[in-house]
Amino acid sequence: MNMTGAQSMVRCLEEEDVSHIFGYPGATICPFYEALYHSESIQHILVRQEQSAAHMASGYARITGKAGVCVVTSGPGATNLITGIATAYMDSIPLVAITGQVQSYLLGRDIFQEVDITGAVSPFIKHTYLIKKAEDIPAF
């Protein structure tokens, strides 16, 4: 049985012993949330606004010493993470931010909720990836 990209992402997080994720669902990240629903080891903490997801993941990392993980949808959802990502970066806090994105064939067309989040955060992060093919996920 082939895994979907979303299932692969969840499996990778499980293998890294991620136990908590802070996030806010939206259209482009829904397949990930569907796969996350079936995880027996990862607890999702629903936030009221995307920026809170980044700050809560950062706080979790500060307290536990483990990387904090936050998940949001594309567009404004993703850009709402920027302050929390920058704060974590400036304080050397390990943070993984996962965002949805429009379908690959729509990139660069100014489609609804398309934002170049990798470009927007690149000045203050260690690594950023725009994954266009599901089979590339385990490599990251």
PDB file of C-alpha atoms in Angstrom:
ATOM      1  CA  MET A   1       0.000   0.000   0.000  1.00  0.00           C
ATOM      2  CA  ASN A   2       1.357   3.420  -0.960  1.00  0.00           C
ATOM      3  CA  MET A   3       1.415   6.165   1.620  1.00  0.00           C
ATOM      4  CA  THR A   4       0.050   9.604   0.887  1.00  0.00           C
ATOM      5  CA  GLY A   5       2.261  12.630   1.456  1.00  0.00           C
ATOM      6  CA  ALA A   6       0.247  13.480   4.564  1.00  0.00           C
ATOM      7  CA  GLN A   7       0.668   9.981   5.989  1.00  0.00           C
ATOM      8  CA  SER A   8       4.383  10.160   5.281  1.00  0.00           C
ATOM      9  CA  MET A   9       4.649  13.466   7.160  1.00  0.00           C
ATOM     10  CA  VAL A  10       2.880  12.028  10.199  1.00  0.00           C
ATOM     11  CA  ARG A  11       5.053   8.905  10.108  1.00  0.00           C
ATOM     12  CA  CYS A  12       8.213  11.041   9.977  1.00  0.00           C
ATOM     13  CA  LEU A  13       7.041  13.046  12.992  1.00  0.00           C
ATOM     14  CA  GLU A  14       6.251   9.838  14.882  1.00  0.00           C
ATOM     15  CA  GLU A  15       9.709   8.464  14.119  1.00  0.00           C
ATOM     16  CA  GLU A  16      11.205  11.668  15.537  1.00  0.00           C
ATOM     17  CA  ASP A  17       9.212  11.070  18.750  1.00  0.00           C
ATOM     18  CA  VAL A  18       7.056  14.159  18.319  1.00  0.00           C
ATOM     19  CA  SER A  19       4.327  13.902  20.934  1.00  0.00           C
ATOM     20  CA  HIS A  20       2.610  17.304  20.668  1.00  0.00           C
ATOM     21  CA  ILE A  21       1.710  19.529  17.736  1.00  0.00           C
ATOM     22  CA  PHE A  22       0.173  22.977  18.009  1.00  0.00           C
ATOM     23  CA  GLY A  23      -1.967  24.061  15.101  1.00  0.00           C
ATOM     24  CA  TYR A  24      -4.952  25.462  13.342  1.00  0.00           C
ATOM     25  CA  PRO A  25      -6.530  23.531  10.459  1.00  0.00           C
ATOM     26  CA  GLY A  26      -7.437  25.004   7.106  1.00  0.00           C
ATOM     27  CA  ALA A  27      -8.197  23.841   3.582  1.00  0.00           C
ATOM     28  CA  THR A  28      -4.706  23.148   2.233  1.00  0.00           C
ATOM     29  CA  ILE A  29      -3.480  21.313   5.346  1.00  0.00           C
ATOM     30  CA  CYS A  30      -6.602  19.147   5.798  1.00  0.00           C
ATOM     31  CA  PRO A  31      -5.013  15.998   4.326  1.00  0.00           C
ATOM     32  CA  PHE A  32      -2.311  16.250   7.003  1.00  0.00           C
ATOM     33  CA  TYR A  33      -4.938  16.608   9.714  1.00  0.00           C
ATOM     34  CA  GLU A  34      -6.772  13.552   8.394  1.00  0.00           C
ATOM     35  CA  ALA A  35      -3.563  11.517   8.654  1.00  0.00           C
ATOM     36  CA  LEU A  36      -2.788  13.008  12.078  1.00  0.00           C
ATOM     37  CA  TYR A  37      -6.207  11.888  13.334  1.00  0.00           C
ATOM     38  CA  HIS A  38      -5.040   8.283  12.954  1.00  0.00           C
ATOM     39  CA  SER A  39      -1.814   8.784  14.924  1.00  0.00           C
ATOM     40  CA  GLU A  40      -1.842   7.124  18.304  1.00  0.00           C
ATOM     41  CA  SER A  41       1.242   8.937  19.584  1.00  0.00           C
ATOM     42  CA  ILE A  42       0.842  12.585  18.558  1.00  0.00           C
ATOM     43  CA  GLN A  43      -1.508  14.883  20.433  1.00  0.00           C
ATOM     44  CA  HIS A  44      -2.804  17.925  18.560  1.00  0.00           C
ATOM     45  CA  ILE A  45      -3.420  21.111  20.525  1.00  0.00           C
ATOM     46  CA  LEU A  46      -5.894  23.358  18.728  1.00  0.00           C
ATOM     47  CA  VAL A  47      -5.074  27.059  18.951  1.00  0.00           C
ATOM     48  CA  ARG A  48      -7.381  29.990  18.338  1.00  0.00           C
ATOM     49  CA  GLN A  49      -5.081  31.789  15.912  1.00  0.00           C
ATOM     50  CA  GLU A  50      -2.068  30.632  13.917  1.00  0.00           C
ATOM     51  CA  GLN A  51       0.434  32.932  15.617  1.00  0.00           C
ATOM     52  CA  SER A  52      -0.398  31.181  18.884  1.00  0.00           C
ATOM     53  CA  ALA A  53       0.665  27.865  17.346  1.00  0.00           C
ATOM     54  CA  ALA A  54       4.216  29.122  16.781  1.00  0.00           C
ATOM     55  CA  HIS A  55       4.471  30.707  20.230  1.00  0.00           C
ATOM     56  CA  MET A  56       3.044  27.632  21.956  1.00  0.00           C
ATOM     57  CA  ALA A  57       5.405  25.318  20.052  1.00  0.00           C
ATOM     58  CA  SER A  58       8.286  27.596  21.041  1.00  0.00           C
ATOM     59  CA  GLY A  59       7.208  27.525  24.684  1.00  0.00           C
ATOM     60  CA  TYR A  60       6.904  23.749  24.544  1.00  0.00           C
ATOM     61  CA  ALA A  61      10.450  23.516  23.153  1.00  0.00           C
ATOM     62  CA  ARG A  62      11.787  25.823  25.862  1.00  0.00           C
ATOM     63  CA  ILE A  63      10.240  23.704  28.609  1.00  0.00           C
ATOM     64  CA  THR A  64      10.891  20.204  27.262  1.00  0.00           C
ATOM     65  CA  GLY A  65      14.120  20.644  25.313  1.00  0.00           C
ATOM     66  CA  LYS A  66      12.438  18.900  22.359  1.00  0.00           C
ATOM     67  CA  ALA A  67      11.680  20.630  19.079  1.00  0.00           C
ATOM     68  CA  GLY A  68       8.333  22.384  19.055  1.00  0.00           C
ATOM     69  CA  VAL A  69       6.082  21.660  16.080  1.00  0.00           C
ATOM     70  CA  CYS A  70       3.357  23.907  14.700  1.00  0.00           C
ATOM     71  CA  VAL A  71       1.042  23.299  11.747  1.00  0.00           C
ATOM     72  CA  VAL A  72      -1.190  25.729   9.856  1.00  0.00           C
ATOM     73  CA  THR A  73      -2.731  26.193   6.443  1.00  0.00           C
ATOM     74  CA  SER A  74      -1.447  28.274   3.539  1.00  0.00           C
ATOM     75  CA  GLY A  75      -1.626  31.991   2.839  1.00  0.00           C
ATOM     76  CA  PRO A  76      -2.508  34.203   5.799  1.00  0.00           C
ATOM     77  CA  GLY A  77      -2.399  31.153   8.064  1.00  0.00           C
ATOM     78  CA  ALA A  78       1.247  30.640   7.179  1.00  0.00           C
ATOM     79  CA  THR A  79       2.188  34.309   7.418  1.00  0.00           C
ATOM     80  CA  ASN A  80       0.656  34.485  10.883  1.00  0.00           C
ATOM     81  CA  LEU A  81       3.474  32.179  12.034  1.00  0.00           C
ATOM     82  CA  ILE A  82       6.231  34.621  11.114  1.00  0.00           C
ATOM     83  CA  THR A  83       6.580  36.444  14.458  1.00  0.00           C
ATOM     84  CA  GLY A  84       6.712  33.176  16.398  1.00  0.00           C
ATOM     85  CA  ILE A  85       9.236  31.691  13.974  1.00  0.00           C
ATOM     86  CA  ALA A  86      11.434  34.788  14.206  1.00  0.00           C
ATOM     87  CA  THR A  87      11.260  34.784  17.998  1.00  0.00           C
ATOM     88  CA  ALA A  88      12.287  31.130  18.176  1.00  0.00           C
ATOM     89  CA  TYR A  89      15.122  31.731  15.727  1.00  0.00           C
ATOM     90  CA  MET A  90      16.487  34.716  17.648  1.00  0.00           C
ATOM     91  CA  ASP A  91      16.422  32.705  20.890  1.00  0.00           C
ATOM     92  CA  SER A  92      17.891  29.532  19.284  1.00  0.00           C
ATOM     93  CA  ILE A  93      14.753  27.528  20.064  1.00  0.00           C
ATOM     94  CA  PRO A  94      14.218  24.407  17.920  1.00  0.00           C
ATOM     95  CA  LEU A  95      10.977  24.870  16.005  1.00  0.00           C
ATOM     96  CA  VAL A  96       9.468  22.992  13.079  1.00  0.00           C
ATOM     97  CA  ALA A  97       6.729  24.866  11.234  1.00  0.00           C
ATOM     98  CA  ILE A  98       4.610  22.980   8.728  1.00  0.00           C
ATOM     99  CA  THR A  99       2.276  24.874   6.435  1.00  0.00           C
ATOM    100  CA  GLY A 100      -0.041  23.926   3.659  1.00  0.00           C
ATOM    101  CA  GLN A 101       0.427  25.316   0.170  1.00  0.00           C
ATOM    102  CA  VAL A 102      -1.620  25.480  -2.988  1.00  0.00           C
ATOM    103  CA  GLN A 103      -1.221  22.631  -5.473  1.00  0.00           C
ATOM    104  CA  SER A 104       2.163  22.605  -7.200  1.00  0.00           C
ATOM    105  CA  TYR A 105       0.783  23.338 -10.658  1.00  0.00           C
ATOM    106  CA  LEU A 106      -0.803  26.534  -9.299  1.00  0.00           C
ATOM    107  CA  LEU A 107       2.391  27.958  -7.756  1.00  0.00           C
ATOM    108  CA  GLY A 108       3.359  31.363  -9.124  1.00  0.00           C
ATOM    109  CA  ARG A 109      -0.116  32.174 -10.405  1.00  0.00           C
ATOM    110  CA  ASP A 110      -1.248  34.373  -7.497  1.00  0.00           C
ATOM    111  CA  ILE A 111      -4.001  31.891  -6.776  1.00  0.00           C
ATOM    112  CA  PHE A 112      -6.229  32.235  -3.702  1.00  0.00           C
ATOM    113  CA  GLN A 113      -4.152  31.808  -0.515  1.00  0.00           C
ATOM    114  CA  GLU A 114      -0.836  31.363  -2.311  1.00  0.00           C
ATOM    115  CA  VAL A 115       1.964  33.010  -0.371  1.00  0.00           C
ATOM    116  CA  ASP A 116       5.694  32.503  -0.783  1.00  0.00           C
ATOM    117  CA  ILE A 117       6.145  31.490   2.849  1.00  0.00           C
ATOM    118  CA  THR A 118       9.569  29.939   2.217  1.00  0.00           C
ATOM    119  CA  GLY A 119      10.781  33.273   0.852  1.00  0.00           C
ATOM    120  CA  ALA A 120       9.079  35.264   3.596  1.00  0.00           C
ATOM    121  CA  VAL A 121      10.818  33.399   6.427  1.00  0.00           C
ATOM    122  CA  SER A 122      14.172  32.645   4.773  1.00  0.00           C
ATOM    123  CA  PRO A 123      16.028  35.566   6.445  1.00  0.00           C
ATOM    124  CA  PHE A 124      15.527  34.087   9.911  1.00  0.00           C
ATOM    125  CA  ILE A 125      15.431  30.313   9.686  1.00  0.00           C
ATOM    126  CA  LYS A 126      18.023  27.596   9.225  1.00  0.00           C
ATOM    127  CA  HIS A 127      16.225  25.590   6.537  1.00  0.00           C
ATOM    128  CA  THR A 128      13.106  25.933   4.460  1.00  0.00           C
ATOM    129  CA  TYR A 129      11.655  23.441   2.017  1.00  0.00           C
ATOM    130  CA  LEU A 130       8.903  23.639  -0.544  1.00  0.00           C
ATOM    131  CA  ILE A 131       8.064  20.023  -1.196  1.00  0.00           C
ATOM    132  CA  LYS A 132       6.349  19.497  -4.523  1.00  0.00           C
ATOM    133  CA  LYS A 133       6.234  15.693  -4.657  1.00  0.00           C
ATOM    134  CA  ALA A 134       4.991  13.441  -1.843  1.00  0.00           C
ATOM    135  CA  GLU A 135       7.766  10.919  -2.428  1.00  0.00           C
ATOM    136  CA  ASP A 136      10.334  13.597  -1.463  1.00  0.00           C
ATOM    137  CA  ILE A 137       8.960  14.005   2.086  1.00  0.00           C
ATOM    138  CA  PRO A 138      11.041  11.347   3.886  1.00  0.00           C
ATOM    139  CA  ALA A 139      14.223  12.973   2.562  1.00  0.00           C
ATOM    140  CA  PHE A 140      13.501  16.125   4.511  1.00  0.00           C
TER     141      PHE A 140
END
